[in-house]
């Protein structure tokens, strides 16, 4: 079993008003060193290893559903799932 | 003319759409559940507003994976009129039937009021009943109506006259070039954030949306019904 962490963020060219609002709040809290905030999504998937190549399966899922590549970028990490 | 109103879990403007077609236009209309696999019996497809799948992940993302969507794509390819309003517009962009995407409103607020819409292109089967540059009053109700596309796509939209509606005054969501509604290149798939189906009778505050539905029916009759 693999644990897959998928990070989805708005593309650089797309404005992120939520991120800007959070940055404004951080500035008002006197964290002036913050120069940009981008808010994204984090998804954690447990994937059973089968005959299909896990990378192509993840990429397919990201392109088809988890991210909209018109506005979002994605990246992912694959780890060994630790059984509880 | 027979319309399908596609119903996803979380659609909430399906009844308004149904009412507009049945009671105001007097045309045939049926609700079609999202897991149906056949739309061949319908002449026009309507994707209503709402919050399909609770807007989880992204608005329209999961609705786009429904069984019925491959049929909607088929209907669009066959040249049938396909109209997506609000969440329906979001679904059409997710499906790739329309370019671009709808982002969170720039002011991060859910906007619910009547806006002034300009009919930029009245040479479509959806807008033939309006004058060019006519300004109409149509309600909006959305939190993610900020239309976005890259520069290349925008240039293409302009070149092909695919921008159909813009906000005439006071853009409520920060959309690029004040875009409120666009059409595909072929001219049979229209997506728009405002709700014409909520403006079909004076009793509900205005009837400026009625001409849109009438335009669709008129065009269909002229194409499909032979005059004796």
Tab-separated table of C-alpha atoms in Angstrom:
chain	number	residue	atom	x	y	z
A	1	UNK	CA	0.000	0.000	0.000
A	2	UNK	CA	1.241	3.471	-0.853
A	3	UNK	CA	0.307	6.769	0.684
A	4	UNK	CA	0.099	9.437	-1.998
A	5	UNK	CA	0.105	13.117	-1.107
A	6	UNK	CA	-1.295	15.350	-3.827
A	7	UNK	CA	-0.831	19.129	-3.688
A	8	UNK	CA	-3.059	21.263	-5.891
A	9	UNK	CA	-2.367	24.986	-6.205
A	10	UNK	CA	-3.646	27.772	-8.411
A	11	UNK	CA	-1.335	28.452	-11.335
A	12	UNK	CA	1.032	31.398	-11.014
A	13	UNK	CA	-0.942	33.344	-13.631
A	14	UNK	CA	-4.177	33.009	-11.636
A	15	UNK	CA	-4.930	35.517	-8.881
A	16	UNK	CA	-5.588	34.026	-5.456
A	17	UNK	CA	-7.805	36.483	-3.527
A	18	UNK	CA	-7.932	34.160	-0.505
A	19	UNK	CA	-4.149	34.088	-0.353
A	20	UNK	CA	-4.004	37.896	-0.678
A	21	UNK	CA	-6.505	38.301	2.177
A	22	UNK	CA	-4.455	35.974	4.392
A	23	UNK	CA	-1.287	37.867	3.533
A	24	UNK	CA	-3.034	41.113	4.513
A	25	UNK	CA	-3.936	39.573	7.864
A	26	UNK	CA	-0.365	38.376	8.417
A	27	UNK	CA	0.937	41.853	7.596
A	28	UNK	CA	-1.464	43.415	10.087
A	29	UNK	CA	-0.099	40.936	12.660
A	30	UNK	CA	3.308	42.464	11.938
A	31	UNK	CA	4.704	39.598	9.844
A	32	UNK	CA	5.870	42.053	7.210
A	33	UNK	CA	8.422	39.597	5.840
A	34	UNK	CA	5.646	37.576	4.190
A	35	UNK	CA	5.758	38.445	0.502
A	36	UNK	CA	3.154	36.081	-0.916
A	37	UNK	CA	0.551	33.563	0.239
A	38	UNK	CA	-1.011	30.992	-2.066
A	39	UNK	CA	-3.758	28.732	-0.786
A	40	UNK	CA	-4.134	25.274	-2.258
A	41	UNK	CA	-5.513	21.849	-1.562
A	42	UNK	CA	-3.886	18.838	-0.031
A	43	UNK	CA	-5.245	15.369	-0.746
A	44	UNK	CA	-4.043	12.150	0.818
A	45	UNK	CA	-4.761	8.904	-1.007
A	46	UNK	CA	-4.128	5.316	-0.015
A	47	UNK	CA	-3.385	3.365	-3.157
A	48	UNK	CA	-3.052	-0.370	-3.445
A	49	UNK	CA	-0.286	-1.417	-5.779
A	50	UNK	CA	-1.575	-3.396	-8.688
A	51	UNK	CA	-0.495	-4.129	-12.195
A	52	UNK	CA	-0.899	-0.541	-13.346
A	53	UNK	CA	1.999	1.872	-13.031
A	54	UNK	CA	1.249	4.012	-9.986
A	55	UNK	CA	2.678	7.220	-11.496
A	56	UNK	CA	0.513	7.033	-14.577
A	57	UNK	CA	-2.532	6.212	-12.443
A	58	UNK	CA	-1.921	9.257	-10.204
A	59	UNK	CA	-1.279	11.552	-13.156
A	60	UNK	CA	-4.440	10.342	-14.857
A	61	UNK	CA	-6.518	10.969	-11.728
A	62	UNK	CA	-5.008	14.427	-11.304
A	63	UNK	CA	-5.605	15.439	-14.915
A	64	UNK	CA	-9.111	14.002	-15.078
A	65	UNK	CA	-10.495	15.017	-11.704
A	66	UNK	CA	-8.283	16.128	-8.835
A	67	UNK	CA	-6.923	19.234	-10.565
A	68	UNK	CA	-8.222	21.463	-13.343
A	69	UNK	CA	-5.091	22.184	-15.328
A	70	UNK	CA	-6.672	25.276	-16.893
A	71	UNK	CA	-6.269	27.020	-13.531
A	72	UNK	CA	-4.329	24.663	-11.292
A	73	UNK	CA	-0.949	22.941	-11.034
A	74	UNK	CA	-0.418	19.734	-9.124
A	75	UNK	CA	2.458	17.760	-7.718
A	76	UNK	CA	2.540	14.603	-5.642
A	77	UNK	CA	4.680	12.461	-3.392
A	78	UNK	CA	4.494	8.684	-3.002
A	79	UNK	CA	5.337	7.136	0.364
A	80	UNK	CA	5.090	3.686	1.872
A	81	UNK	CA	1.829	3.554	3.830
A	82	UNK	CA	2.422	2.739	7.462
A	83	UNK	CA	-0.146	0.237	8.692
A	84	UNK	CA	-1.893	1.277	11.876
B	1	UNK	CA	-39.315	21.007	-28.981
B	2	UNK	CA	-38.333	18.678	-26.158
B	3	UNK	CA	-35.876	19.782	-23.480
B	4	UNK	CA	-33.954	17.795	-20.888
B	5	UNK	CA	-33.148	19.440	-17.564
B	6	UNK	CA	-30.191	17.514	-16.176
B	7	UNK	CA	-30.440	16.997	-12.428
B	8	UNK	CA	-27.300	16.362	-10.387
B	9	UNK	CA	-27.293	15.745	-6.634
B	10	UNK	CA	-27.245	19.326	-5.367
B	11	UNK	CA	-28.822	21.024	-8.390
B	12	UNK	CA	-31.279	23.636	-7.134
B	13	UNK	CA	-32.367	25.669	-10.154
B	14	UNK	CA	-33.802	22.669	-11.972
B	15	UNK	CA	-37.366	23.559	-10.977
B	16	UNK	CA	-36.997	27.143	-12.243
B	17	UNK	CA	-35.659	25.840	-15.521
B	18	UNK	CA	-38.483	23.312	-15.831
B	19	UNK	CA	-41.055	26.000	-15.033
B	20	UNK	CA	-39.597	28.408	-17.587
B	21	UNK	CA	-39.826	25.837	-20.365
B	22	UNK	CA	-43.125	24.218	-19.479
B	23	UNK	CA	-45.228	27.095	-18.174
B	24	UNK	CA	-43.759	30.162	-19.834
B	25	UNK	CA	-42.791	28.656	-23.187
B	26	UNK	CA	-45.282	25.800	-23.326
B	27	UNK	CA	-42.662	23.390	-24.648
B	28	UNK	CA	-42.006	19.805	-23.601
B	29	UNK	CA	-39.510	19.267	-20.804
B	30	UNK	CA	-38.348	16.399	-18.600
B	31	UNK	CA	-35.995	16.086	-15.660
B	32	UNK	CA	-33.110	13.723	-16.427
B	33	UNK	CA	-31.195	12.215	-13.511
B	34	UNK	CA	-27.401	12.415	-13.760
B	35	UNK	CA	-26.832	8.679	-14.137
B	36	UNK	CA	-29.046	8.332	-17.225
B	37	UNK	CA	-27.261	7.068	-20.292
B	38	UNK	CA	-29.446	8.241	-23.136
B	39	UNK	CA	-30.370	11.753	-24.239
B	40	UNK	CA	-31.196	10.842	-27.822
B	41	UNK	CA	-34.884	11.669	-27.372
B	42	UNK	CA	-34.237	15.317	-26.541
B	43	UNK	CA	-33.798	18.328	-28.820
B	44	UNK	CA	-32.174	20.635	-26.288
B	45	UNK	CA	-30.129	20.075	-23.123
B	46	UNK	CA	-30.270	22.368	-20.098
B	47	UNK	CA	-27.776	22.212	-17.231
B	48	UNK	CA	-29.219	24.103	-14.287
B	49	UNK	CA	-27.626	26.035	-11.470
B	50	UNK	CA	-27.004	24.809	-7.966
B	51	UNK	CA	-24.224	23.144	-6.057
B	52	UNK	CA	-23.735	19.764	-7.678
B	53	UNK	CA	-21.922	17.443	-5.270
B	54	UNK	CA	-21.812	20.306	-2.793
B	55	UNK	CA	-19.193	22.055	-4.954
B	56	UNK	CA	-16.718	19.654	-3.308
B	57	UNK	CA	-13.226	19.657	-4.810
B	58	UNK	CA	-14.157	22.240	-7.492
B	59	UNK	CA	-17.544	23.384	-8.722
B	60	UNK	CA	-18.729	21.109	-11.493
B	61	UNK	CA	-15.765	18.736	-11.212
B	62	UNK	CA	-17.609	15.694	-9.995
B	63	UNK	CA	-20.776	16.393	-11.963
B	64	UNK	CA	-18.582	16.195	-15.045
B	65	UNK	CA	-17.829	12.551	-14.230
B	66	UNK	CA	-21.528	11.572	-14.243
B	67	UNK	CA	-22.801	9.058	-16.777
B	68	UNK	CA	-25.026	11.637	-18.396
B	69	UNK	CA	-22.116	13.908	-19.280
B	70	UNK	CA	-20.838	11.694	-22.083
B	71	UNK	CA	-24.353	11.982	-23.525
B	72	UNK	CA	-24.261	15.768	-23.116
B	73	UNK	CA	-20.976	15.778	-25.054
B	74	UNK	CA	-22.598	13.633	-27.749
B	75	UNK	CA	-25.572	15.992	-27.946
B	76	UNK	CA	-23.199	18.955	-28.261
B	77	UNK	CA	-21.253	17.207	-31.014
B	78	UNK	CA	-24.520	16.455	-32.805
B	79	UNK	CA	-25.207	20.192	-32.846
B	80	UNK	CA	-28.090	20.221	-30.369
B	81	UNK	CA	-28.414	23.369	-28.283
B	82	UNK	CA	-26.796	22.932	-24.859
B	83	UNK	CA	-27.277	25.653	-22.253
B	84	UNK	CA	-25.439	25.699	-18.921
B	85	UNK	CA	-26.443	28.270	-16.355
B	86	UNK	CA	-24.353	29.066	-13.280
B	87	UNK	CA	-23.279	25.649	-11.961
B	88	UNK	CA	-24.230	24.348	-15.414
B	89	UNK	CA	-21.677	26.745	-16.936
B	90	UNK	CA	-19.070	25.470	-14.478
B	91	UNK	CA	-19.861	21.881	-15.505
B	92	UNK	CA	-19.505	22.761	-19.201
B	93	UNK	CA	-16.047	24.239	-18.653
B	94	UNK	CA	-15.003	21.209	-16.586
B	95	UNK	CA	-16.232	19.018	-19.444
B	96	UNK	CA	-14.133	20.987	-21.916
B	97	UNK	CA	-17.219	21.897	-23.955
B	98	UNK	CA	-16.390	25.532	-23.214
B	99	UNK	CA	-12.894	26.971	-22.692
B	100	UNK	CA	-11.624	28.561	-19.483
B	101	UNK	CA	-12.780	28.092	-15.903
B	102	UNK	CA	-14.792	29.825	-13.198
B	103	UNK	CA	-12.813	31.029	-10.194
B	104	UNK	CA	-13.864	32.241	-6.778
B	105	UNK	CA	-15.380	35.749	-6.945
B	106	UNK	CA	-12.658	38.348	-6.633
B	107	UNK	CA	-14.232	39.870	-3.508
B	108	UNK	CA	-14.629	36.348	-2.015
B	109	UNK	CA	-18.335	37.004	-1.435
B	110	UNK	CA	-21.386	35.144	-2.652
B	111	UNK	CA	-23.125	37.667	-4.916
B	112	UNK	CA	-26.910	37.547	-5.124
B	113	UNK	CA	-28.656	40.395	-6.943
B	114	UNK	CA	-29.931	41.526	-10.302
B	115	UNK	CA	-27.291	42.735	-12.746
B	116	UNK	CA	-27.298	44.594	-16.026
B	117	UNK	CA	-26.151	42.291	-18.798
B	118	UNK	CA	-25.106	43.430	-22.224
B	119	UNK	CA	-25.946	41.185	-25.180
B	120	UNK	CA	-22.632	41.526	-26.989
B	121	UNK	CA	-23.440	38.918	-29.606
B	122	UNK	CA	-27.038	38.550	-30.762
B	123	UNK	CA	-26.139	36.388	-33.721
B	124	UNK	CA	-26.525	33.118	-31.842
B	125	UNK	CA	-29.425	30.715	-31.578
B	126	UNK	CA	-29.678	31.702	-27.909
B	127	UNK	CA	-29.702	35.470	-28.303
B	128	UNK	CA	-31.331	36.172	-31.677
B	129	UNK	CA	-34.346	37.575	-29.822
B	130	UNK	CA	-32.313	40.439	-28.375
B	131	UNK	CA	-30.931	43.567	-29.993
B	132	UNK	CA	-27.179	43.873	-30.346
B	133	UNK	CA	-25.759	45.581	-27.235
B	134	UNK	CA	-29.184	45.482	-25.590
B	135	UNK	CA	-28.911	45.764	-21.811
B	136	UNK	CA	-31.109	43.329	-19.912
B	137	UNK	CA	-31.813	42.764	-16.219
B	138	UNK	CA	-30.977	39.234	-15.067
B	139	UNK	CA	-30.390	37.894	-11.546
B	140	UNK	CA	-27.106	36.383	-10.449
B	141	UNK	CA	-26.415	34.115	-7.468
B	142	UNK	CA	-22.904	32.722	-7.286
B	143	UNK	CA	-19.717	32.567	-5.272
B	144	UNK	CA	-17.540	31.285	-8.097
B	145	UNK	CA	-18.407	33.155	-11.249
B	146	UNK	CA	-15.100	34.817	-11.970
B	147	UNK	CA	-14.511	33.713	-15.556
B	148	UNK	CA	-10.855	33.096	-16.323
B	149	UNK	CA	-8.967	31.989	-19.398
B	150	UNK	CA	-5.434	32.508	-20.681
B	151	UNK	CA	-4.582	35.304	-23.153
B	152	UNK	CA	-4.497	32.982	-26.120
B	153	UNK	CA	-7.987	31.653	-25.361
B	154	UNK	CA	-9.288	35.169	-24.782
B	155	UNK	CA	-7.967	36.293	-28.170
B	156	UNK	CA	-9.684	33.320	-29.768
B	157	UNK	CA	-12.969	34.085	-27.986
B	158	UNK	CA	-12.809	37.629	-29.334
B	159	UNK	CA	-11.806	36.646	-32.869
B	160	UNK	CA	-14.685	34.183	-33.129
B	161	UNK	CA	-17.200	36.475	-31.468
B	162	UNK	CA	-17.726	33.879	-28.713
B	163	UNK	CA	-18.303	36.378	-25.914
B	164	UNK	CA	-22.090	36.551	-25.755
B	165	UNK	CA	-22.865	38.378	-22.506
B	166	UNK	CA	-20.841	40.869	-20.466
B	167	UNK	CA	-21.675	42.724	-17.266
B	168	UNK	CA	-22.766	46.132	-18.584
B	169	UNK	CA	-22.033	47.895	-15.311
B	170	UNK	CA	-20.421	46.858	-12.067
B	171	UNK	CA	-18.787	43.462	-12.701
B	172	UNK	CA	-19.858	41.405	-9.649
B	173	UNK	CA	-17.112	38.777	-9.682
B	174	UNK	CA	-13.960	40.157	-11.326
B	175	UNK	CA	-14.297	38.093	-14.506
B	176	UNK	CA	-11.839	38.754	-17.306
B	177	UNK	CA	-13.156	41.425	-19.739
B	178	UNK	CA	-16.427	41.496	-17.718
B	179	UNK	CA	-17.436	38.193	-19.300
B	180	UNK	CA	-20.762	36.783	-18.093
B	181	UNK	CA	-21.429	34.215	-20.815
B	182	UNK	CA	-19.623	32.548	-23.713
B	183	UNK	CA	-20.487	30.216	-26.563
B	184	UNK	CA	-18.483	27.457	-28.234
B	185	UNK	CA	-17.016	27.920	-31.717
B	186	UNK	CA	-19.775	25.924	-33.356
B	187	UNK	CA	-22.391	28.136	-31.710
B	188	UNK	CA	-24.540	25.484	-30.027
B	189	UNK	CA	-23.141	25.403	-26.463
B	190	UNK	CA	-23.728	28.452	-24.277
B	191	UNK	CA	-22.564	28.895	-20.698
B	192	UNK	CA	-23.492	31.863	-18.540
B	193	UNK	CA	-23.357	32.749	-14.846
B	194	UNK	CA	-26.582	34.860	-14.660
B	195	UNK	CA	-29.970	33.145	-14.388
B	196	UNK	CA	-32.331	33.899	-17.295
B	197	UNK	CA	-34.663	31.144	-16.020
B	198	UNK	CA	-35.301	33.301	-12.956
B	199	UNK	CA	-36.412	36.211	-15.114
B	200	UNK	CA	-39.282	34.820	-17.141
B	201	UNK	CA	-42.296	36.609	-15.648
B	202	UNK	CA	-43.048	40.086	-14.326
B	203	UNK	CA	-44.368	38.461	-11.140
B	204	UNK	CA	-40.846	37.382	-10.216
B	205	UNK	CA	-39.365	40.776	-10.921
B	206	UNK	CA	-38.730	40.745	-14.646
B	207	UNK	CA	-38.996	38.796	-17.863
B	208	UNK	CA	-35.815	39.746	-19.699
B	209	UNK	CA	-34.654	36.124	-19.667
B	210	UNK	CA	-37.603	34.821	-21.636
B	211	UNK	CA	-36.256	35.920	-25.031
B	212	UNK	CA	-33.278	33.589	-24.579
B	213	UNK	CA	-35.454	30.493	-24.323
B	214	UNK	CA	-37.762	31.748	-27.071
B	215	UNK	CA	-34.752	32.247	-29.345
B	216	UNK	CA	-33.708	28.607	-28.903
B	217	UNK	CA	-37.191	27.336	-29.742
B	218	UNK	CA	-37.601	29.676	-32.714
B	219	UNK	CA	-34.302	28.598	-34.223
B	220	UNK	CA	-35.131	24.939	-33.666
B	221	UNK	CA	-38.542	25.270	-35.321
B	222	UNK	CA	-37.068	27.079	-38.312
B	223	UNK	CA	-34.522	24.284	-38.750
B	224	UNK	CA	-36.585	21.222	-37.913
B	225	UNK	CA	-40.224	21.936	-38.658
B	226	UNK	CA	-41.111	22.141	-42.322
B	227	UNK	CA	-43.584	24.822	-43.235
B	228	UNK	CA	-46.555	23.521	-45.149
